CSV table of C-alpha atoms in Angstrom, one decimal:
chain,number,residue,atom,x,y,z
A,576,MET,CA,-15.5,-17.8,-20.1
A,577,PRO,CA,-14.8,-21.9,-19.3
A,578,SER,CA,-18.0,-23.9,-19.4
A,579,ARG,CA,-18.7,-26.3,-17.9
A,580,LYS,CA,-17.3,-28.1,-18.7
A,581,ILE,CA,-13.8,-27.1,-17.6
A,582,LEU,CA,-14.8,-29.1,-14.4
A,583,VAL,CA,-12.7,-32.1,-13.4
A,584,PRO,CA,-14.3,-34.8,-11.2
A,585,LEU,CA,-12.1,-35.8,-8.8
A,586,PHE,CA,-13.8,-38.9,-6.7
A,587,ALA,CA,-17.7,-40.4,-6.0
A,588,ALA,CA,-17.8,-41.9,-2.8
A,589,ALA,CA,-20.7,-44.6,-2.0
A,590,LEU,CA,-23.5,-43.2,-0.9
A,591,CYS,CA,-23.9,-43.3,2.5
A,592,THR,CA,-27.2,-43.3,5.1
A,593,SER,CA,-27.7,-41.7,8.3
A,594,ALA,CA,-27.3,-46.1,9.3
A,595,ALA,CA,-24.2,-46.7,8.2
A,596,LEU,CA,-23.0,-43.1,10.3
A,597,VAL,CA,-19.5,-44.2,11.9
A,598,ALA,CA,-18.6,-42.3,14.6
A,599,PRO,CA,-16.3,-38.5,14.5
A,600,ALA,CA,-12.4,-39.0,14.1
A,601,ALA,CA,-11.4,-39.1,17.9
A,602,SER,CA,-8.8,-35.8,16.5
A,603,ALA,CA,-11.6,-33.8,15.5
A,604,GLY,CA,-12.7,-30.9,18.2
A,605,GLU,CA,-15.8,-29.3,19.1
A,606,GLN,CA,-16.2,-27.3,16.1
A,607,ALA,CA,-16.2,-30.4,14.3
A,608,TYR,CA,-18.1,-32.3,15.9
A,609,LYS,CA,-20.7,-29.5,16.3
A,610,ALA,CA,-20.7,-30.2,12.6
A,611,VAL,CA,-21.3,-33.2,12.0
A,612,ALA,CA,-24.0,-33.4,15.0
A,613,ALA,CA,-25.7,-30.6,12.9
A,614,VAL,CA,-25.9,-32.7,9.1
A,615,ARG,CA,-27.2,-35.4,10.8
A,616,LYS,CA,-29.9,-33.8,12.0
A,617,MET,CA,-30.7,-32.5,9.1
A,618,ILE,CA,-30.4,-35.8,7.3
A,619,ALA,CA,-32.6,-37.0,10.4
A,620,SER,CA,-35.4,-34.7,9.7
A,621,GLY,CA,-35.7,-35.5,6.1
A,622,GLU,CA,-34.0,-31.6,5.4
A,623,VAL,CA,-31.7,-33.6,3.9
A,624,PRO,CA,-31.7,-36.4,1.5
A,625,ALA,CA,-28.6,-39.1,3.2
A,626,GLY,CA,-26.6,-39.1,0.0
A,627,SER,CA,-26.5,-35.2,-1.0
A,628,ARG,CA,-24.0,-34.3,-2.9
A,629,LEU,CA,-22.0,-30.7,-2.0
A,630,THR,CA,-20.0,-29.3,-5.0
A,631,LEU,CA,-16.8,-27.9,-4.5
A,632,GLY,CA,-14.9,-25.7,-6.9
A,633,PHE,CA,-11.7,-25.3,-5.1
A,634,LYS,CA,-8.2,-24.4,-7.5
A,635,GLN,CA,-5.2,-27.4,-8.0
A,636,GLY,CA,-3.2,-26.1,-5.8
A,637,ASN,CA,-6.3,-26.6,-2.8
A,638,MET,CA,-6.6,-29.9,-3.6
A,639,ASN,CA,-4.2,-31.5,-1.5
A,640,ALA,CA,-4.7,-29.8,2.0
A,641,PHE,CA,-8.1,-29.0,1.6
A,642,LEU,CA,-9.3,-32.9,1.1
A,643,GLY,CA,-6.5,-35.1,2.9
A,644,THR,CA,-3.0,-37.0,1.2
A,645,ASP,CA,-5.2,-39.7,-0.6
A,646,LEU,CA,-8.0,-38.0,0.0
A,647,ALA,CA,-8.1,-39.0,3.7
A,648,LEU,CA,-10.2,-36.0,4.5
A,649,GLN,CA,-12.7,-36.9,2.0
A,650,LYS,CA,-13.1,-39.5,3.1
A,651,GLU,CA,-13.3,-39.6,6.6
A,652,TRP,CA,-15.8,-36.4,5.7
A,653,GLU,CA,-18.2,-38.3,3.8
A,654,SER,CA,-18.6,-41.9,6.2
A,655,LEU,CA,-18.9,-39.0,9.0
A,656,THR,CA,-21.9,-37.6,7.3
A,657,GLY,CA,-23.0,-39.1,4.6
A,658,ILE,CA,-23.0,-36.1,2.5
A,659,VAL,CA,-20.5,-36.3,-0.8
A,660,LEU,CA,-18.1,-34.0,-1.5
A,661,ASP,CA,-18.4,-33.6,-5.9
A,662,VAL,CA,-15.8,-32.0,-5.6
A,663,HIS,CA,-14.5,-30.5,-9.1
A,664,THR,CA,-11.3,-28.1,-10.5
A,665,VAL,CA,-11.7,-24.2,-11.5
A,666,PRO,CA,-9.8,-22.5,-12.9
A,667,GLN,CA,-6.2,-20.4,-11.9
A,668,GLN,CA,-8.3,-17.3,-12.4
A,669,PRO,CA,-10.4,-14.4,-10.9
A,670,ILE,CA,-13.1,-16.3,-9.1
A,671,ARG,CA,-15.7,-13.6,-9.7
A,672,GLU,CA,-14.9,-15.1,-13.7
A,673,THR,CA,-15.5,-18.5,-12.3
A,674,LEU,CA,-18.5,-17.9,-10.3
A,675,ARG,CA,-20.3,-15.8,-13.8
A,676,ALA,CA,-19.1,-20.1,-15.7
A,677,ILE,CA,-20.2,-22.2,-13.0
A,678,PRO,CA,-22.9,-21.7,-11.2
A,679,ASP,CA,-24.0,-24.7,-9.2
A,680,LEU,CA,-20.8,-24.7,-7.0
A,681,ASP,CA,-21.9,-24.6,-3.1
A,682,ILE,CA,-18.3,-23.9,-2.2
A,683,ALA,CA,-15.2,-21.8,-4.0
A,684,VAL,CA,-12.0,-20.3,-3.2
A,685,ALA,CA,-11.4,-16.6,-3.0
A,686,ARG,CA,-8.5,-14.2,-1.9
A,687,ASN,CA,-9.0,-11.2,0.5
A,688,HIS,CA,-9.4,-7.9,-1.7
A,689,GLU,CA,-11.3,-10.1,-3.6
A,690,TYR,CA,-14.6,-10.0,-1.1
A,691,PRO,CA,-15.8,-6.4,-2.2
A,692,ASP,CA,-16.7,-7.6,-5.6
A,693,LEU,CA,-17.4,-10.6,-5.0
A,694,LEU,CA,-20.4,-9.2,-2.3
A,695,ALA,CA,-21.3,-6.0,-4.7
A,696,ASP,CA,-22.1,-8.7,-7.5
A,697,GLY,CA,-24.2,-10.6,-5.5
A,698,LEU,CA,-21.8,-13.5,-6.4
A,699,ILE,CA,-21.3,-14.7,-2.4
A,700,THR,CA,-23.6,-15.2,1.0
A,701,ASP,CA,-23.1,-13.1,4.0
A,702,ILE,CA,-23.2,-16.5,6.0
A,703,GLY,CA,-23.8,-14.6,9.5
A,704,PRO,CA,-27.1,-15.4,9.2
A,705,LEU,CA,-25.3,-18.9,9.3
A,706,MET,CA,-23.2,-18.5,11.7
A,707,VAL,CA,-25.3,-17.6,13.7
A,708,GLU,CA,-28.3,-20.4,13.3
A,709,TYR,CA,-25.8,-23.2,14.1
A,710,GLY,CA,-23.9,-21.5,16.7
A,711,TYR,CA,-20.9,-20.6,15.2
A,712,ARG,CA,-17.9,-17.7,15.8
A,713,LEU,CA,-15.0,-16.6,14.1
A,714,ASP,CA,-13.1,-17.0,17.5
A,715,ASP,CA,-9.5,-15.8,17.6
A,716,ASN,CA,-8.4,-16.8,21.0
A,717,ALA,CA,-4.7,-17.5,21.1
A,718,THR,CA,-4.9,-20.7,21.9
A,719,ASP,CA,-6.6,-22.6,18.6
A,720,GLY,CA,-8.8,-19.6,16.9
A,721,TYR,CA,-8.5,-18.3,13.4
A,722,ILE,CA,-5.4,-15.2,12.9
A,723,ARG,CA,-7.1,-12.1,12.9
A,724,PRO,CA,-10.1,-13.3,11.4
A,725,GLU,CA,-11.0,-9.6,11.1
A,726,LEU,CA,-8.7,-9.1,8.7
A,727,GLN,CA,-10.0,-12.3,6.5
A,728,SER,CA,-13.5,-13.0,6.0
A,729,ARG,CA,-15.4,-9.8,6.8
A,730,VAL,CA,-16.5,-6.7,4.8
A,731,GLY,CA,-17.7,-3.9,6.0
A,732,GLU,CA,-20.2,-5.8,8.8
A,733,HIS,CA,-20.8,-8.2,6.5
A,734,THR,CA,-18.6,-12.0,7.5
A,735,VAL,CA,-18.6,-13.6,3.6
A,736,ALA,CA,-16.1,-15.9,4.0
A,737,ILE,CA,-14.1,-18.4,6.2
A,738,PRO,CA,-10.4,-18.3,7.3
A,739,ALA,CA,-8.6,-21.2,5.8
A,740,ASP,CA,-5.4,-20.2,3.9
A,741,GLY,CA,-2.9,-17.9,6.2
A,742,ASP,CA,-0.8,-14.6,3.3
A,743,VAL,CA,1.1,-12.8,4.8
A,744,VAL,CA,4.3,-11.5,3.2
A,745,LEU,CA,7.7,-12.9,4.3
A,746,LEU,CA,11.2,-11.8,3.4
A,747,TYR,CA,13.2,-15.0,2.7
A,748,LEU,CA,17.0,-14.2,2.8
A,749,ARG,CA,20.3,-16.6,2.0
A,750,ARG,CA,21.3,-17.1,5.1
A,751,ASP,CA,24.4,-18.8,4.9
A,752,LEU,CA,25.7,-16.1,2.8
A,753,MET,CA,24.8,-14.0,6.2
A,754,GLU,CA,26.8,-15.5,8.3
A,755,ASP,CA,30.0,-15.9,5.7
A,756,GLU,CA,32.7,-13.7,7.8
A,757,GLN,CA,34.2,-12.8,4.4
A,758,GLU,CA,31.0,-10.9,3.4
A,759,GLN,CA,30.5,-9.9,6.7
A,760,ALA,CA,33.6,-7.8,7.1
A,761,ALA,CA,33.0,-6.5,3.0
A,762,PHE,CA,30.0,-5.5,3.7
A,763,ARG,CA,30.6,-2.9,7.0
A,764,LYS,CA,33.8,-2.1,4.9
A,765,LEU,CA,31.4,-1.3,2.6
A,766,HIS,CA,28.5,0.6,5.1
A,767,GLY,CA,29.7,1.1,8.1
A,768,ARG,CA,27.3,-1.5,9.4
A,769,ALA,CA,26.9,-5.4,10.7
A,770,LEU,CA,25.6,-7.3,7.8
A,771,ALA,CA,22.1,-8.4,9.2
A,772,ALA,CA,18.3,-8.2,7.8
A,773,PRO,CA,17.2,-4.6,6.4
A,774,LYS,CA,14.7,-2.7,8.7
A,775,THR,CA,14.0,0.3,6.3
A,776,TRP,CA,13.0,-0.8,2.3
A,777,ALA,CA,17.1,1.4,1.7
A,778,GLU,CA,18.3,-1.4,4.2
A,779,TYR,CA,16.9,-4.1,2.1
A,780,GLU,CA,18.6,-2.5,-1.5
A,781,ASP,CA,21.9,-2.1,-0.4
A,782,LEU,CA,21.9,-6.3,1.0
A,783,VAL,CA,20.8,-6.8,-2.8
A,784,ARG,CA,22.8,-4.7,-4.0
A,785,PHE,CA,25.4,-6.0,-2.5
A,786,PHE,CA,24.7,-9.4,-2.9
A,787,HIS,CA,24.1,-8.9,-7.1
A,788,ARG,CA,26.7,-10.7,-8.5
A,789,PRO,CA,25.0,-12.2,-12.1
A,790,ALA,CA,29.1,-13.7,-13.3
A,791,GLN,CA,28.5,-16.0,-11.1
A,792,GLY,CA,24.9,-16.3,-11.1
A,793,LEU,CA,23.8,-15.8,-7.9
A,794,TYR,CA,21.4,-12.5,-9.1
A,795,GLY,CA,20.3,-10.1,-5.7
A,796,ALA,CA,16.7,-10.4,-5.4
A,797,ALA,CA,14.1,-12.8,-7.4
A,798,GLU,CA,11.0,-10.9,-6.4
A,799,GLU,CA,7.6,-10.7,-9.2
A,800,ARG,CA,7.4,-7.9,-11.8
A,801,ASP,CA,4.7,-9.4,-13.1
A,802,GLU,CA,1.7,-7.3,-13.9
A,803,GLU,CA,-0.6,-10.3,-12.9
A,804,GLY,CA,-0.1,-8.8,-8.4
A,805,ALA,CA,2.6,-6.0,-8.9
A,806,TRP,CA,0.6,-4.0,-6.4
A,807,MET,CA,1.2,-7.5,-3.7
A,808,GLY,CA,5.0,-5.9,-3.3
A,809,TRP,CA,4.2,-2.3,-3.8
A,810,MET,CA,1.6,-2.3,-1.1
A,811,PRO,CA,3.9,-3.0,2.0
A,812,ARG,CA,6.6,-0.8,1.0
A,813,PHE,CA,3.2,2.1,0.0
A,814,LEU,CA,1.6,1.4,3.3
A,815,SER,CA,5.0,2.0,5.9
A,816,SER,CA,5.1,5.4,3.6
A,817,ALA,CA,3.8,7.4,5.9
A,818,ALA,CA,3.0,7.3,9.9
A,819,PRO,CA,0.9,5.2,11.3
A,820,HIS,CA,0.4,4.5,7.6
A,821,ALA,CA,-0.3,5.4,4.3
A,822,GLU,CA,-3.5,6.1,2.9
A,823,LEU,CA,-4.7,4.8,-0.8
A,824,PHE,CA,-7.6,8.2,-0.6
A,825,ASP,CA,-8.8,10.7,0.8
A,826,GLU,CA,-12.3,10.9,3.1
A,827,HIS,CA,-12.9,12.1,-0.6
A,828,MET,CA,-11.8,9.2,-2.4
A,829,ARG,CA,-9.1,11.3,-4.3
A,830,PRO,CA,-6.5,8.9,-4.6
A,831,ARG,CA,-3.2,9.8,-2.8
A,832,LEU,CA,-1.1,8.2,-4.7
A,833,THR,CA,1.3,11.3,-5.8
A,834,THR,CA,2.6,12.3,-2.0
A,835,PRO,CA,6.2,12.2,-1.6
A,836,GLY,CA,6.3,9.1,0.1
A,837,ALA,CA,4.4,7.4,-2.3
A,838,ILE,CA,6.5,8.5,-5.0
A,839,ALA,CA,9.2,6.9,-2.6
A,840,ALA,CA,7.8,3.5,-2.4
A,841,THR,CA,7.5,3.3,-5.8
A,842,GLU,CA,10.9,4.3,-6.3
A,843,SER,CA,11.5,0.9,-4.4
A,844,TYR,CA,9.7,-1.1,-6.0
A,845,LEU,CA,11.0,-0.4,-9.1
A,846,ALA,CA,14.6,-1.0,-8.4
A,847,LEU,CA,15.0,-3.4,-8.0
A,848,VAL,CA,14.3,-4.8,-11.3
A,849,LYS,CA,18.0,-3.9,-11.8
A,850,TYR,CA,18.9,-6.7,-10.1
A,851,SER,CA,16.7,-8.8,-10.9
A,852,PRO,CA,17.3,-12.2,-13.2
A,853,PRO,CA,17.3,-11.0,-17.2
A,854,GLY,CA,13.0,-11.6,-18.1
A,855,ALA,CA,11.6,-10.6,-14.8
A,856,THR,CA,9.2,-8.3,-16.2
A,857,ASP,CA,8.2,-10.5,-19.0
A,858,PRO,CA,4.3,-11.8,-18.6
A,859,GLY,CA,4.0,-15.0,-17.0
A,860,ARG,CA,7.7,-14.3,-15.0
A,861,THR,CA,5.3,-14.9,-11.1
A,862,TYR,CA,6.4,-17.2,-8.3
A,863,ASN,CA,6.6,-20.2,-10.3
A,864,PHE,CA,9.6,-17.7,-12.1
A,865,THR,CA,11.1,-16.6,-9.1
A,866,LEU,CA,10.7,-19.3,-6.4
A,867,PRO,CA,12.8,-22.4,-7.5
A,868,LEU,CA,15.6,-19.7,-8.5
A,869,PHE,CA,16.0,-19.3,-4.8
A,870,ALA,CA,15.0,-22.8,-4.0
A,871,GLN,CA,18.2,-23.7,-6.8
A,872,GLY,CA,20.9,-20.7,-4.9
A,873,LYS,CA,20.9,-18.3,-7.9
A,874,ALA,CA,19.1,-15.1,-5.5
A,875,PHE,CA,19.9,-13.7,-2.7
A,876,ALA,CA,16.6,-12.9,-1.5
A,877,THR,CA,12.9,-13.1,-2.3
A,878,MET,CA,9.2,-12.5,-1.2
A,879,ASN,CA,6.4,-14.5,-0.6
A,880,THR,CA,4.0,-16.3,1.6
A,881,VAL,CA,5.4,-18.2,4.3
A,882,ALA,CA,4.0,-21.4,1.6
A,883,ALA,CA,8.1,-20.4,0.3
A,884,ALA,CA,9.7,-21.7,3.2
A,885,ARG,CA,7.9,-25.1,2.7
A,886,MET,CA,9.1,-25.2,-0.7
A,887,PHE,CA,13.2,-24.4,0.2
A,888,ASN,CA,12.6,-26.3,3.8
A,889,SER,CA,11.9,-29.4,1.3
A,890,GLU,CA,14.0,-32.2,0.5
A,891,GLY,CA,16.5,-30.9,-3.7
A,892,SER,CA,16.0,-27.0,-2.5
A,893,ALA,CA,19.1,-26.4,-3.0
A,894,VAL,CA,18.8,-24.2,0.0
A,895,ARG,CA,17.1,-26.0,3.0
A,896,GLY,CA,18.8,-25.4,6.0
A,897,LYS,CA,21.0,-21.9,4.5
A,898,PHE,CA,17.6,-19.0,4.1
A,899,LEU,CA,15.6,-16.9,6.8
A,900,ALA,CA,12.9,-15.6,7.1
A,901,ALA,CA,13.2,-12.1,7.8
A,902,PRO,CA,10.2,-9.3,8.9
A,903,LEU,CA,9.4,-7.4,6.4
A,904,PRO,CA,10.7,-3.0,5.9
A,905,GLY,CA,9.6,-0.1,6.8
A,906,THR,CA,10.2,3.0,6.9
A,907,ARG,CA,11.6,5.4,9.1
A,908,VAL,CA,9.1,8.5,9.7
A,909,ASP,CA,10.0,11.3,12.5
A,910,GLY,CA,12.6,9.6,13.3
A,911,ARG,CA,10.3,5.7,13.3
A,912,ILE,CA,10.6,3.0,11.3
A,913,VAL,CA,7.0,2.7,10.1
A,914,ARG,CA,5.7,-1.3,9.4
A,915,HIS,CA,3.0,-2.4,8.2
A,916,ASN,CA,2.4,-6.0,5.9
A,917,THR,CA,-0.8,-7.2,4.2
A,918,LEU,CA,-2.5,-9.9,2.9
A,919,ILE,CA,-2.2,-11.0,-0.5
A,920,TYR,CA,-3.3,-14.4,-2.5
A,921,GLY,CA,-5.1,-16.4,0.2
A,922,ASN,CA,-7.7,-19.0,-0.4
A,923,ASN,CA,-10.7,-19.0,1.7
A,924,LEU,CA,-14.1,-20.6,1.8
A,925,VAL,CA,-16.4,-18.5,0.4
A,926,ILE,CA,-20.3,-19.7,-0.3
A,927,PRO,CA,-22.0,-18.9,-3.2
A,928,LYS,CA,-25.4,-17.0,-3.8
A,929,SER,CA,-26.3,-19.4,-6.3
A,930,ALA,CA,-25.2,-22.2,-4.5
A,931,ARG,CA,-28.5,-25.5,-3.3
A,932,ASN,CA,-26.7,-26.3,-0.7
A,933,ALA,CA,-25.8,-23.2,1.6
A,934,ARG,CA,-26.5,-24.8,5.3
A,935,LEU,CA,-24.2,-27.8,4.3
A,936,ALA,CA,-21.7,-25.6,2.5
A,937,LEU,CA,-21.2,-23.8,6.0
A,938,LEU,CA,-21.1,-26.8,7.7
A,939,TYR,CA,-18.9,-28.3,5.5
A,940,ALA,CA,-16.3,-25.7,6.1
A,941,MET,CA,-16.6,-25.4,9.5
A,942,TRP,CA,-15.6,-29.2,9.9
A,943,LEU,CA,-12.6,-28.2,6.7
A,944,THR,CA,-11.3,-25.6,9.7
A,945,ASP,CA,-11.8,-27.0,12.7
A,946,PRO,CA,-8.3,-26.5,14.9
A,947,ASP,CA,-8.0,-30.6,14.7
A,948,VAL,CA,-9.3,-31.2,11.7
A,949,SER,CA,-7.4,-28.5,10.1
A,950,THR,CA,-3.9,-29.5,11.5
A,951,ARG,CA,-4.3,-32.5,9.8
A,952,SER,CA,-5.1,-30.1,7.1
A,953,ILE,CA,-2.1,-27.6,6.6
A,954,GLY,CA,0.2,-30.4,6.9
A,955,VAL,CA,0.0,-32.4,3.4
A,956,ALA,CA,2.8,-33.1,1.8
A,957,GLY,CA,2.2,-31.3,-1.8
A,958,GLY,CA,-0.5,-28.8,-0.3
A,959,PHE,CA,-0.9,-25.3,-0.5
A,960,ALA,CA,-3.4,-23.6,1.8
A,961,ASP,CA,-1.3,-22.1,4.8
A,962,PRO,CA,-1.4,-22.2,8.6
A,963,TYR,CA,-4.3,-20.1,9.4
A,964,ARG,CA,-5.1,-21.4,12.8
A,965,TRP,CA,-2.7,-20.0,16.0
A,966,ASN,CA,-2.7,-24.0,16.8
A,967,HIS,CA,-0.8,-24.6,13.5
A,968,LEU,CA,2.2,-22.8,14.7
A,969,ARG,CA,2.9,-25.3,17.5
A,970,ASP,CA,2.0,-28.2,15.6
A,971,VAL,CA,5.2,-30.6,15.9
A,972,ARG,CA,4.7,-31.9,11.8
A,973,ILE,CA,4.1,-28.9,10.5
A,974,ARG,CA,7.1,-27.1,12.4
A,975,LYS,CA,9.0,-29.7,10.6
A,976,ILE,CA,7.8,-28.9,7.0
A,977,TYR,CA,7.5,-24.8,7.1
A,978,THR,CA,10.9,-24.6,9.8
A,979,PRO,CA,9.7,-22.7,13.2
A,980,GLU,CA,11.7,-20.1,12.0
A,981,ALA,CA,9.3,-19.1,9.4
A,982,LEU,CA,6.7,-20.3,11.6
A,983,GLU,CA,7.3,-17.4,14.4
A,984,THR,CA,8.2,-14.8,11.8
A,985,PHE,CA,5.1,-15.3,10.3
A,986,SER,CA,3.6,-15.1,13.5
A,987,ALA,CA,4.8,-11.4,14.2
A,988,GLU,CA,4.0,-10.6,11.4
A,989,TRP,CA,0.8,-10.4,11.6
A,990,ALA,CA,0.2,-8.0,13.8
A,991,VAL,CA,1.3,-5.2,11.6
A,992,THR,CA,-0.9,-6.7,8.3
A,993,GLN,CA,-3.8,-4.8,6.7
A,994,PRO,CA,-6.7,-5.4,4.9
A,995,ALA,CA,-6.1,-6.9,1.1
A,996,GLY,CA,-6.3,-4.1,-2.1
A,997,THR,CA,-8.4,-1.2,-2.1
A,998,GLY,CA,-11.7,-2.6,0.3
A,999,LEU,CA,-13.5,-1.0,-2.3
A,1000,ARG,CA,-16.6,-2.1,-5.0
A,1001,GLY,CA,-14.3,-2.4,-7.7
A,1002,ASP,CA,-11.3,-4.0,-6.4
A,1003,ALA,CA,-10.9,-5.5,-10.0
A,1004,LEU,CA,-10.5,-2.7,-11.7
A,1005,TYR,CA,-8.5,-0.2,-8.9
A,1006,LEU,CA,-5.7,-2.5,-9.1
A,1007,ALA,CA,-5.4,-4.1,-12.7
A,1008,VAL,CA,-4.6,0.0,-13.4
A,1009,LEU,CA,-1.6,-0.2,-10.6
A,1010,ASP,CA,-0.9,-3.5,-11.9
A,1011,ARG,CA,-0.4,-2.2,-15.6
A,1012,ASN,CA,1.3,0.6,-14.2
A,1013,LEU,CA,3.8,-0.3,-12.1
A,1014,THR,CA,4.4,-3.1,-14.5
A,1015,THR,CA,5.1,-0.1,-17.3
A,1016,ALA,CA,7.4,1.5,-15.3
A,1017,ALA,CA,9.2,-2.0,-13.9
A,1018,ARG,CA,9.9,-2.4,-18.0
A,1019,GLY,CA,11.5,1.2,-17.8
A,1020,GLU,CA,8.5,3.1,-20.1
A,1021,ILE,CA,7.7,5.5,-17.0
A,1022,GLY,CA,9.6,6.5,-14.6
A,1023,ALA,CA,7.3,6.4,-10.5
A,1024,GLN,CA,6.3,9.8,-10.1
A,1025,GLU,CA,4.4,9.5,-14.1
A,1026,ALA,CA,3.4,5.6,-12.9
A,1027,MET,CA,1.5,7.2,-9.6
A,1028,SER,CA,-0.3,10.3,-11.5
A,1029,ARG,CA,-1.6,7.9,-14.4
A,1030,THR,CA,-3.1,5.3,-11.7
A,1031,SER,CA,-3.6,8.6,-9.8
A,1032,ALA,CA,-6.3,10.2,-13.4
A,1033,GLU,CA,-7.5,6.5,-14.4
A,1034,TRP,CA,-8.4,6.0,-10.1
A,1035,GLU,CA,-10.3,9.1,-9.7
A,1036,GLN,CA,-12.5,8.1,-13.9
A,1037,ILE,CA,-12.7,4.0,-11.6
A,1038,THR,CA,-14.1,6.3,-8.7
A,1039,GLU,CA,-16.8,8.7,-10.9
A,1040,LYS,CA,-18.3,6.2,-13.0
A,1041,LEU,CA,-19.1,3.8,-9.7
A,1042,GLY,CA,-20.1,6.4,-7.6
A,1043,ARG,CA,-18.0,9.1,-5.4
A,1044,ALA,CA,-21.2,8.5,-2.7
A,1045,GLU,CA,-21.1,4.7,-2.4
A,1046,GLN,CA,-17.1,4.3,-2.8
A,1047,ILE,CA,-16.9,7.3,-0.4
A,1048,ARG,CA,-19.2,5.5,1.7
A,1049,GLN,CA,-17.1,2.2,2.2
A,1050,TRP,CA,-14.0,3.7,2.2
A,1051,ALA,CA,-15.0,5.1,5.5
A,1052,GLU,CA,-16.2,1.8,6.8
A,1053,PHE,CA,-12.4,-0.1,5.6
A,1054,ARG,CA,-10.8,2.7,6.5
A,1055,ARG,CA,-11.5,1.0,10.2
A,1056,GLN,CA,-10.4,-1.9,9.7
A,1057,PHE,CA,-7.0,-0.4,10.0
A,1058,GLY,CA,-4.9,-0.5,12.6
A,1059,LYS,CA,-1.5,-1.8,14.1
A,1060,ARG,CA,-1.5,-4.7,16.4
A,1061,GLN,CA,1.3,-4.4,18.6
């Protein structure tokens, strides 16, 4: 496990006294004002000494977004409150490992699907009581509220995170190739329909196959097929394989992975490998491998979060102005198309159980994710936190960074977005098994049926080891979060 030495201090501002504090910035909203006022009250009462330190553990990719350009947001918080941010880089690894190795963090970032394990292991705080104490709630109003906070912040009845990153999956396609008249004519002749964004996973495969031209340096797809996150590309296909949505388990926690729909979803996931660049299934070939290929114009399609639009729209991108972000395809079930998305990455703010300054940590998180402050956070250059409030989608600078079209697709996809992962204690175990078997199949060592059969058998063992009765209870609780908000 990593030692405390892996932490790298980024900035240590001079200690401030409450007398030196300045007024809140004009571009901060009510949520931020309330947080600053609460901190000042704590200092004035002697509950917290002026110049106290808040220890933050962020991944490298979060630094610019959460601290601001030239540390502007960090300096602003310190100036307003007198609370110094002691910010450290933590490894790009499951946050559970980091929290076990580094017990003195006040705030860390966690992915949506990690919450159940973190809560079950006693590594993060149920912040619901603190939210009530300071008069906060995760408002989802359509003007400037958080986008689907119930998916981003909760485990059952427990509030465990403050949303700070919006990571649903989008499909990226080469607009310039699809609008080419010769390509349109050739596609119509071959398939008898217009060349357009796919409505089903089968239509998506047709598109990818049509544009797969490795001799010309163009691959059909650059989807990730690395073991690190295989479930992320498989889950939307699986969820859409049955109406109203497919479920990983039945009410007795028996896996539902060997149904015809589940096998078809797995076959769809595996089919893309033959249209991918060589080595796509090699270890370490994550989005750091796939996204640059699309940005260089070497792939027709890819799937990732809205962060990819930021990359593809940047100066130097070969596909700038030549790509589109489309909704995920679905599956035709009983004459209608069933379509679902899910949260994949996501770096949201959690307060470790061992935090020494939990109240300050909550107030800082609420300040940072205020509608106005967070707009400045999302709009920084080189940041990797994506829009997570409705007002972000209307901000001029953010629209320029991501493109209006990508943000409109991103906005609409939340209506069909389902909770992340399995929702269970042991989520990391279940997903690791799924990832391993999907990757073994993607490498051609086993077929779709065998991959799902193996996963099903291993999931049964995990459930028995963890205790079926408790897993059934948690699964029933998780299932209630599912729905379609169209």
